[in-house]
Short mmCIF file of C-alpha atoms and ligand atoms in Angstrom, two decimals:
data_model
loop_
_atom_site.label_atom_id
_atom_site.label_comp_id
_atom_site.label_asym_id
_atom_site.label_seq_id
_atom_site.Cartn_x
_atom_site.Cartn_y
_atom_site.Cartn_z
CA MET A 1120 184.78 183.81 119.48
CA ILE A 1121 184.72 187.67 118.49
CA ASN A 1122 183.10 190.49 120.69
CA PHE A 1123 179.40 190.95 120.11
CA VAL A 1124 176.22 193.14 121.13
CA PHE A 1125 173.16 190.98 121.42
CA LYS A 1126 169.84 192.65 121.44
CA ASN A 1127 166.50 191.35 120.23
CA PRO A 1128 163.47 193.50 121.66
CA THR A 1129 160.67 191.57 119.90
CA LYS A 1130 158.15 190.34 122.37
CA ILE A 1131 157.32 186.72 121.60
CA ILE A 1132 153.54 185.74 122.38
CA PHE A 1133 153.69 181.85 121.51
CA GLY A 1134 151.00 179.24 121.40
CA LYS A 1135 147.54 178.07 120.80
CA ASP A 1136 144.81 181.02 120.50
CA THR A 1137 147.37 183.85 120.90
CA GLU A 1138 145.97 185.76 118.10
CA ASN A 1139 143.23 186.62 120.09
CA SER A 1140 145.53 189.20 122.08
CA ALA A 1141 146.27 191.21 119.06
CA GLY A 1142 143.94 193.81 120.29
CA LYS A 1143 145.60 193.93 123.72
CA GLU A 1144 149.11 193.88 122.50
CA THR A 1145 148.41 196.54 119.69
CA LYS A 1146 146.59 198.71 122.10
CA VAL A 1147 149.67 199.63 123.99
CA TYR A 1148 151.18 201.48 120.95
CA SER A 1149 148.11 202.84 119.21
CA ASP A 1150 144.35 203.60 118.77
CA LYS A 1151 144.57 204.09 115.20
CA ILE A 1152 146.50 201.45 112.90
CA LEU A 1153 147.15 200.12 109.44
CA LEU A 1154 146.29 196.25 109.14
CA HIS A 1155 148.47 194.85 106.40
CA TYR A 1156 148.16 191.61 104.85
CA GLY A 1157 148.59 189.44 101.54
CA GLY A 1158 146.73 187.84 99.25
CA GLY A 1159 143.57 186.44 101.06
CA SER A 1160 144.76 183.25 102.97
CA ILE A 1161 144.05 184.99 106.17
CA LYS A 1162 140.31 185.51 105.12
CA LYS A 1163 139.84 182.04 103.94
CA SER A 1164 141.33 180.47 107.23
CA GLY A 1165 139.23 182.72 109.35
CA LEU A 1166 142.15 184.23 111.07
CA TYR A 1167 141.22 187.94 109.63
CA ASP A 1168 137.84 187.83 111.29
CA ARG A 1169 139.56 186.78 114.82
CA VAL A 1170 142.02 189.36 114.61
CA ARG A 1171 139.47 192.18 113.52
CA LYS A 1172 137.31 191.14 116.45
CA SER A 1173 140.23 191.40 118.96
CA LEU A 1174 141.21 194.88 117.42
CA ASP A 1175 137.47 196.00 117.62
CA GLU A 1176 137.12 194.88 121.15
CA ALA A 1177 140.26 196.90 122.10
CA GLY A 1178 138.49 200.02 120.45
CA ILE A 1179 141.21 200.51 117.73
CA GLU A 1180 140.62 202.39 114.44
CA VAL A 1181 141.62 200.10 111.66
CA PHE A 1182 142.68 200.85 108.23
CA GLU A 1183 143.36 198.23 105.94
CA LEU A 1184 146.06 197.64 103.03
CA ALA A 1185 145.86 194.20 101.50
CA GLY A 1186 147.52 192.55 98.56
CA VAL A 1187 151.09 192.19 99.53
CA MET A 1188 152.63 189.59 97.11
CA PRO A 1189 155.37 187.32 97.78
CA ASN A 1190 158.44 189.00 96.93
CA PRO A 1191 156.75 192.22 98.24
CA ARG A 1192 156.64 195.21 95.73
CA LEU A 1193 157.94 198.96 96.32
CA SER A 1194 154.79 200.31 94.70
CA LEU A 1195 152.59 198.81 97.33
CA VAL A 1196 154.91 200.11 100.15
CA GLN A 1197 154.58 203.67 98.47
CA GLU A 1198 150.86 203.43 98.70
CA GLY A 1199 150.99 202.37 102.40
CA ILE A 1200 153.24 205.27 103.32
CA LYS A 1201 150.68 207.51 101.64
CA LEU A 1202 147.77 205.93 103.43
CA CYS A 1203 149.58 206.24 106.89
CA ARG A 1204 150.40 209.94 106.40
CA ASP A 1205 147.01 210.83 104.94
CA LYS A 1206 145.23 208.95 107.91
CA GLY A 1207 147.62 209.89 110.72
CA ILE A 1208 148.43 206.24 111.45
CA ASN A 1209 151.07 205.53 113.83
CA PHE A 1210 151.24 201.65 114.16
CA ILE A 1211 151.25 198.79 111.51
CA LEU A 1212 149.88 195.42 112.18
CA ALA A 1213 151.32 192.84 109.95
CA VAL A 1214 149.17 189.63 109.60
CA GLY A 1215 150.99 187.17 107.31
CA GLY A 1216 154.58 185.77 106.25
CA GLY A 1217 157.78 187.63 105.62
CA SER A 1218 156.53 189.35 102.72
CA VAL A 1219 153.68 191.01 104.52
CA ILE A 1220 156.17 191.76 107.44
CA ASP A 1221 158.72 193.23 105.32
CA SER A 1222 156.20 195.67 103.45
CA ALA A 1223 154.97 196.64 106.78
CA LYS A 1224 158.43 197.41 107.92
CA ALA A 1225 159.40 199.27 104.57
CA ILE A 1226 155.96 201.27 105.22
CA ALA A 1227 157.04 201.78 108.86
CA ALA A 1228 160.39 203.36 107.78
CA GLY A 1229 159.00 205.30 105.02
CA VAL A 1230 156.49 207.17 106.98
CA PRO A 1231 158.55 209.75 108.97
CA TYR A 1232 161.24 209.88 106.00
CA LYS A 1233 161.11 212.87 103.74
CA GLY A 1234 162.94 211.25 100.96
CA ASN A 1235 162.05 208.26 98.66
CA VAL A 1236 161.87 205.17 100.84
CA TRP A 1237 163.99 203.21 98.32
CA ASP A 1238 166.97 205.31 99.38
CA PHE A 1239 167.04 203.03 102.26
CA PHE A 1240 167.21 199.77 100.06
CA SER A 1241 169.83 201.30 97.60
CA GLY A 1242 172.27 202.24 100.25
CA LYS A 1243 171.65 206.03 99.86
CA ALA A 1244 170.36 206.82 103.42
CA TYR A 1245 169.74 205.08 106.72
CA PRO A 1246 166.35 205.08 108.60
CA ALA A 1247 166.58 207.08 111.82
CA GLU A 1248 163.20 206.17 112.88
CA ALA A 1249 160.22 203.89 111.99
CA LEU A 1250 156.53 203.39 113.08
CA PRO A 1251 156.43 200.40 115.57
CA VAL A 1252 155.40 197.11 113.55
CA GLY A 1253 153.39 194.15 115.41
CA VAL A 1254 153.00 190.77 113.71
CA VAL A 1255 150.59 188.04 113.54
CA LEU A 1256 152.78 185.25 111.89
CA THR A 1257 151.38 182.57 109.42
CA ILE A 1258 154.29 180.94 107.75
CA PRO A 1259 157.53 179.88 109.71
CA ALA A 1260 160.11 180.97 106.94
CA ALA A 1261 161.78 184.44 106.69
CA GLY A 1262 162.49 184.95 110.46
CA SER A 1263 161.24 188.55 109.96
CA GLU A 1264 158.77 188.41 112.88
CA SER A 1265 161.88 188.92 115.17
CA SER A 1266 164.56 190.28 112.73
CA ASP A 1267 165.74 193.83 111.97
CA SER A 1268 165.76 193.31 108.33
CA ALA A 1269 163.35 193.87 105.55
CA VAL A 1270 163.44 192.84 101.62
CA ILE A 1271 161.63 194.69 98.88
CA THR A 1272 161.49 194.32 95.29
CA ASN A 1273 161.55 197.29 93.23
CA GLU A 1274 159.66 196.63 90.02
CA ASP A 1275 161.59 199.45 88.13
CA GLY A 1276 164.38 197.23 87.10
CA TRP A 1277 163.52 194.37 89.22
CA TYR A 1278 165.99 195.00 91.80
CA LYS A 1279 165.33 192.82 95.24
CA ARG A 1280 167.44 194.69 98.08
CA GLY A 1281 167.52 194.24 101.97
CA LEU A 1282 167.71 196.99 104.51
CA THR A 1283 169.06 196.16 108.06
CA ASN A 1284 168.43 198.72 110.91
CA GLU A 1285 167.60 198.34 114.64
CA CYS A 1286 164.34 200.30 114.21
CA LEU A 1287 162.88 197.45 112.10
CA PHE A 1288 162.63 194.79 114.92
CA PRO A 1289 158.92 194.32 115.45
CA VAL A 1290 157.62 195.40 118.84
CA PHE A 1291 155.85 191.88 119.10
CA ALA A 1292 155.39 188.77 117.31
CA ILE A 1293 152.22 186.58 117.88
CA MET A 1294 152.86 182.93 117.01
CA ASN A 1295 150.43 180.33 116.76
CA PRO A 1296 151.48 177.18 115.35
CA GLU A 1297 147.75 176.36 114.48
CA LEU A 1298 147.82 179.08 111.88
CA THR A 1299 150.25 177.08 109.93
CA PHE A 1300 147.92 174.23 109.52
CA THR A 1301 146.61 175.70 106.25
CA LEU A 1302 150.02 175.99 104.67
CA PRO A 1303 150.46 174.15 101.35
CA ALA A 1304 153.07 171.62 101.51
CA TYR A 1305 155.32 173.62 98.97
CA GLN A 1306 155.04 176.72 101.06
CA THR A 1307 155.91 174.29 104.24
CA ALA A 1308 158.98 173.11 102.40
CA CYS A 1309 160.10 176.63 101.08
CA GLY A 1310 159.73 177.89 104.45
CA ALA A 1311 161.83 175.02 105.87
CA ALA A 1312 164.73 175.82 103.27
CA ASP A 1313 164.86 179.30 104.34
CA ILE A 1314 164.90 178.61 107.92
CA MET A 1315 167.87 175.93 107.31
CA ALA A 1316 169.72 178.55 105.17
CA HIS A 1317 169.47 181.09 107.83
CA ILE A 1318 171.18 178.74 110.02
CA MET A 1319 174.01 177.58 107.54
CA GLU A 1320 174.87 181.20 106.52
CA ARG A 1321 175.80 181.72 110.18
CA TYR A 1322 177.16 178.23 110.52
CA PHE A 1323 179.88 178.55 107.84
CA THR A 1324 182.31 180.91 109.36
CA ASN A 1325 186.07 181.58 109.51
CA VAL A 1326 185.84 182.63 113.09
CA ARG A 1327 187.43 179.93 115.51
CA ASP A 1328 186.22 178.79 118.90
CA VAL A 1329 182.50 178.92 118.23
CA ASP A 1330 181.52 175.71 119.80
CA PHE A 1331 178.53 176.87 121.72
CA THR A 1332 176.98 178.52 118.80
CA ASP A 1333 178.06 175.61 116.37
CA ARG A 1334 176.12 173.31 118.65
CA LEU A 1335 172.94 175.63 118.86
CA CYS A 1336 173.20 175.70 114.99
CA GLU A 1337 173.38 172.05 114.74
CA ALA A 1338 170.56 171.60 117.09
CA THR A 1339 168.16 173.99 115.34
CA LEU A 1340 169.04 172.22 111.86
CA LYS A 1341 168.30 168.83 113.26
CA THR A 1342 165.18 170.05 114.68
CA MET A 1343 164.29 171.28 111.18
CA ILE A 1344 165.26 167.76 109.69
CA ASN A 1345 163.27 165.89 112.40
CA ASN A 1346 160.15 167.84 112.17
CA VAL A 1347 159.50 169.18 108.67
CA PRO A 1348 158.61 165.40 107.27
CA ARG A 1349 156.25 164.93 110.12
CA ALA A 1350 154.52 168.24 109.35
CA LEU A 1351 154.50 167.31 105.66
CA ASN A 1352 152.90 163.93 106.54
CA ASN A 1353 150.43 165.22 108.92
CA PRO A 1354 149.95 169.27 108.38
CA THR A 1355 147.73 169.34 111.54
CA ASP A 1356 150.48 167.97 113.64
CA TYR A 1357 150.88 170.77 116.38
CA ALA A 1358 153.83 169.49 117.98
CA ALA A 1359 155.95 169.27 114.66
CA ARG A 1360 154.33 172.95 113.59
CA ALA A 1361 155.34 174.40 117.01
CA GLU A 1362 158.96 173.00 116.72
CA ILE A 1363 159.44 174.51 113.28
CA MET A 1364 158.03 177.80 114.15
CA TRP A 1365 160.06 178.43 117.14
CA ALA A 1366 163.13 177.07 115.21
CA GLY A 1367 162.45 179.45 112.46
CA THR A 1368 162.34 182.53 114.71
CA VAL A 1369 165.48 181.41 116.72
CA ALA A 1370 167.30 180.78 113.32
CA HIS A 1371 167.17 184.47 112.41
CA ASN A 1372 166.63 186.43 115.52
CA ASN A 1373 170.53 186.73 115.78
CA LEU A 1374 171.18 184.51 118.76
CA LEU A 1375 173.02 182.17 116.29
CA SER A 1376 175.28 184.76 115.12
CA THR A 1377 176.53 185.79 118.42
CA GLY A 1378 180.38 185.92 118.58
CA ARG A 1379 180.70 184.74 114.88
CA ILE A 1380 180.47 186.40 111.30
CA GLY A 1381 178.06 184.65 108.89
CA ASP A 1382 178.50 184.28 105.20
CA TRP A 1383 175.24 185.37 103.37
CA ALA A 1384 176.63 185.08 99.91
CA SER A 1385 173.79 182.29 98.99
CA HIS A 1386 171.04 184.71 100.15
CA GLY A 1387 172.72 187.65 97.76
CA ILE A 1388 172.82 185.21 94.72
CA GLU A 1389 169.01 183.71 95.56
CA HIS A 1390 167.70 187.31 95.71
CA GLU A 1391 168.55 187.71 92.24
CA LEU A 1392 166.71 184.74 91.13
CA SER A 1393 163.57 185.68 93.01
CA ALA A 1394 163.54 189.06 91.79
CA ILE A 1395 163.65 188.25 87.91
CA TYR A 1396 161.95 184.98 87.97
CA ASP A 1397 159.67 185.54 91.09
CA ILE A 1398 160.16 182.10 92.44
CA ALA A 1399 159.65 181.61 96.32
CA HIS A 1400 162.93 182.57 98.37
CA GLY A 1401 162.88 179.22 100.01
CA ALA A 1402 162.92 177.49 96.79
CA GLY A 1403 165.76 179.63 95.24
CA LEU A 1404 167.93 178.69 98.33
CA ALA A 1405 167.18 174.99 97.86
CA ILE A 1406 168.84 175.51 94.57
CA VAL A 1407 171.63 177.79 95.38
CA PHE A 1408 172.90 176.59 98.69
CA PRO A 1409 173.95 173.30 97.60
CA ALA A 1410 175.59 174.70 94.60
CA TRP A 1411 177.55 177.39 96.79
CA MET A 1412 178.76 174.47 99.13
CA LYS A 1413 180.14 172.37 96.11
CA TYR A 1414 181.86 175.62 95.10
CA VAL A 1415 183.46 176.69 98.36
CA TYR A 1416 183.86 173.65 100.47
CA ARG A 1417 187.42 173.25 99.91
CA HIS A 1418 188.17 176.56 101.82
CA ASP A 1419 187.47 174.61 104.91
CA ILE A 1420 187.00 170.85 104.49
CA LYS A 1421 186.86 170.20 108.19
CA ARG A 1422 183.82 172.49 108.91
CA PHE A 1423 182.05 170.85 106.26
CA ALA A 1424 183.01 167.47 107.47
CA GLN A 1425 181.75 168.50 111.09
CA PHE A 1426 178.57 169.55 109.39
CA ALA A 1427 178.00 166.28 107.45
CA HIS A 1428 178.89 164.38 110.77
CA ARG A 1429 177.00 166.29 113.48
CA VAL A 1430 174.05 167.40 111.28
CA TRP A 1431 173.49 164.47 108.93
CA ASN A 1432 174.99 161.79 111.02
CA VAL A 1433 177.62 160.87 108.08
CA GLU A 1434 180.29 158.66 109.46
CA TYR A 1435 183.33 160.62 109.97
CA ASN A 1436 186.19 159.16 107.67
CA ALA A 1437 189.61 160.83 109.33
CA PHE A 1438 191.52 159.52 106.37
CA ASN A 1439 189.17 161.25 103.83
CA ILE A 1440 187.44 164.06 105.22
CA GLU A 1441 186.92 165.41 101.75
CA GLU A 1442 184.54 162.29 101.29
CA THR A 1443 182.88 163.18 104.50
CA ALA A 1444 182.35 166.49 103.63
CA LEU A 1445 180.87 165.95 100.08
CA LYS A 1446 178.48 163.32 101.78
CA GLY A 1447 177.07 166.14 103.87
CA ILE A 1448 176.35 168.30 100.97
CA SER A 1449 174.63 165.43 99.15
CA ALA A 1450 172.54 164.84 102.36
CA LEU A 1451 171.45 168.29 102.41
CA GLU A 1452 170.48 168.29 98.53
CA SER A 1453 168.50 164.91 99.10
CA PHE A 1454 166.73 166.49 101.93
CA PHE A 1455 165.51 169.36 99.94
CA ALA A 1456 164.70 167.20 97.13
CA SER A 1457 162.65 164.83 99.46
CA ILE A 1458 160.27 167.65 100.94
CA GLY A 1459 159.61 168.54 97.03
CA LEU A 1460 161.56 171.41 96.45
CA PRO A 1461 163.85 172.09 93.42
CA VAL A 1462 167.67 171.63 93.56
CA ARG A 1463 168.54 172.55 90.09
CA LEU A 1464 167.58 175.92 88.16
CA SER A 1465 166.17 173.49 85.38
CA GLN A 1466 163.59 172.20 87.99
CA ALA A 1467 162.30 175.75 88.55
CA ASN A 1468 162.41 176.21 84.54
CA ILE A 1469 165.29 178.38 84.73
CA ASP A 1470 167.89 178.28 81.96
CA GLU A 1471 171.05 180.26 81.38
CA ALA A 1472 169.25 183.32 79.65
CA HIS A 1473 169.76 185.74 82.73
CA LEU A 1474 172.86 183.95 84.43
CA GLU A 1475 175.12 186.89 83.37
CA GLU A 1476 172.69 189.63 84.10
CA MET A 1477 172.05 188.40 87.68
CA ALA A 1478 175.80 187.86 88.21
CA ASP A 1479 176.08 191.54 87.42
CA LYS A 1480 173.42 192.84 89.65
CA CYS A 1481 174.80 190.68 92.52
CA THR A 1482 178.03 192.29 92.47
CA GLY A 1483 177.43 195.69 90.96
CA SER A 1484 178.92 194.44 87.50
CA GLY A 1485 181.85 193.23 89.58
CA SER A 1486 182.46 196.29 91.70
CA TRP A 1487 181.99 194.30 94.81
CA SER A 1488 182.40 190.91 96.27
CA ILE A 1489 179.77 188.99 98.23
CA GLY A 1490 180.14 186.41 101.05
CA ASN A 1491 182.41 186.46 104.42
CA PHE A 1492 183.42 182.80 104.52
CA VAL A 1493 184.75 182.89 101.06
CA LYS A 1494 184.92 186.33 99.14
CA LEU A 1495 183.08 185.82 95.72
CA ASN A 1496 183.58 188.03 92.52
CA ARG A 1497 181.35 188.38 89.68
CA ASP A 1498 182.66 185.25 87.96
CA ASP A 1499 182.49 183.21 91.14
CA VAL A 1500 178.88 184.15 91.46
CA LEU A 1501 178.28 183.19 87.75
CA ASN A 1502 179.96 179.88 88.12
CA ILE A 1503 177.76 179.17 91.24
CA TYR A 1504 174.65 179.94 88.92
CA LYS A 1505 176.16 177.50 86.18
CA LEU A 1506 176.89 174.81 88.69
CA ALA A 1507 173.08 174.93 89.66
CA LEU A 1508 171.61 174.55 86.20
O1 NZQ B 224 149.68 186.29 100.62
P1 NZQ B 224 148.80 185.17 101.42
O2 NZQ B 224 147.47 184.98 100.88
O3 NZQ B 224 148.96 185.49 102.80
O4 NZQ B 224 149.54 183.84 100.97
C1 NZQ B 224 150.87 183.58 101.44
C2 NZQ B 224 151.82 183.52 100.28
O5 NZQ B 224 151.24 183.29 99.03
C3 NZQ B 224 151.05 182.19 101.67
N1 NZQ B 224 150.77 181.79 103.20
C4 NZQ B 224 151.37 182.42 104.12
N2 NZQ B 224 150.76 181.92 105.36
C5 NZQ B 224 149.84 180.96 105.00
C6 NZQ B 224 149.76 180.99 103.47
N3 NZQ B 224 148.88 180.12 102.99
C7 NZQ B 224 147.96 179.44 103.64
N4 NZQ B 224 148.21 179.39 105.15
C8 NZQ B 224 148.99 180.11 105.69
N5 NZQ B 224 149.13 180.04 106.93
O6 NZQ B 224 152.28 181.86 101.53
C9 NZQ B 224 152.85 182.58 100.49
C10 NZQ B 224 154.30 182.95 100.65
O7 NZQ B 224 154.24 183.95 101.82
P2 NZQ B 224 155.47 185.03 102.05
O8 NZQ B 224 155.10 185.86 103.03
O9 NZQ B 224 156.20 185.36 100.88
O10 NZQ B 224 156.44 183.98 102.52
P3 NZQ B 224 157.87 184.11 103.47
O11 NZQ B 224 157.60 184.14 105.02
O12 NZQ B 224 158.76 183.03 102.99
O13 NZQ B 224 158.47 185.26 102.91
C11 NZQ B 224 159.25 185.57 101.87
C12 NZQ B 224 159.89 186.93 101.81
O14 NZQ B 224 160.77 187.32 103.00
C13 NZQ B 224 161.89 187.60 102.54
C14 NZQ B 224 162.28 186.90 101.25
O15 NZQ B 224 163.14 187.39 100.54
C15 NZQ B 224 160.80 187.05 100.50
O16 NZQ B 224 160.54 188.17 99.86
N6 NZQ B 224 162.98 187.70 103.56
C16 NZQ B 224 162.99 188.39 104.71
C17 NZQ B 224 163.72 188.22 105.59
C18 NZQ B 224 163.80 189.34 106.69
N7 NZQ B 224 162.93 190.15 106.81
O17 NZQ B 224 164.49 189.21 107.98
C19 NZQ B 224 165.07 187.34 105.53
C20 NZQ B 224 164.85 186.24 104.54
O18 NZQ B 224 166.08 185.83 104.41
C21 NZQ B 224 164.29 186.60 103.26
O19 NZQ B 224 165.06 187.15 102.32
ZN1 ZN B 225 166.06 183.89 103.81
#
């Protein structure tokens, strides 16, 4: 295990009816806020009305910015920054999923910054501060509700880039599993793939003696494997929805990273897909992750065999651990397919047209490598896209 600092300041308010505390929790920080949300699911479900009521009862002045799209766009972030500055807003309440939360975080970092907020995402500058952001979560997936990251797409060139900084941790996250009952099956599955990917990015490490966090990762993955089919069979199964929601937060709140170095190549490879093709991030990961595994498993067959045995109950064949390892990769791929996700680019109607371009964007045309478990150069990334066709 390597040295680590663990800090996660996000207050989690979890359970039934918790959205009714949005006003009280927000009031701690501000009397004048931006309410930020997406394409209308929160109005349809009635959540919007409950949150507004709670904010009104707390005497909070509310300005609104709706219309966050999945794979959130820079242009709306710019609009939000202007609105906050014009109105003197000093708090953002994000009601929705990862896209809404990330857009809120980008606005929060952009308001006190004199330059262009994209500087933070292109690596030109680092935010020194951000407005506080609160969250009412409606989809377990990105883990943004208690992560220090935001991912934004710049329409000028379709670059999807992430920013990680301590000032981006939300101050609170309200998480009522009942809010996820209205999720379409496909979004539930995409969220599940993202959660599982966040665990696996951390699981595949070269750091030795990480038994405790290995076991935490395996338990979190097994929780997903057990509960996602239950939630898909019965969307109002509170118990299953609650397990998935909490697992989704723990998957990405950095606890599972403690003492180890994660890989993160699959996320980099996927972000190019969702930038160009505007597919759901989770669907992209269901395609990329198994392909990445097939490309790199020989680097540490034992770790892949452990993954197969402990997570997927594959019989451990000590005389042929490669076979065990490969069965684990197949089990993951079959699971993704069984919950309705694409596991090949062709199943998402993506052909080879942009593979070279995506490999270039992912590696700065070969000027940097990605991944820590195995370092991948531009041609490796291209080979993984090809393996996923
Ligand atoms: O826009 P609305 O109407 O809200 O509809 C959304 C959207 O269409 C819908 N939805 C959400 N909750 C719902 C619901 N529909 C019915 N009932 C509900 N309860 O679901 C759709 C997808 O929402 P989105 O916010 O895009 O999903 P997700 O949470 O998966 O976020 C994806 C974004 O997060 C980024 C991804 O790259 C992607 O841009 N990520 C952010 C991370 C972070 N900040 O730490 C880490 C992740 O690895 C990821 O990269
Ligand atoms: Zn992700």
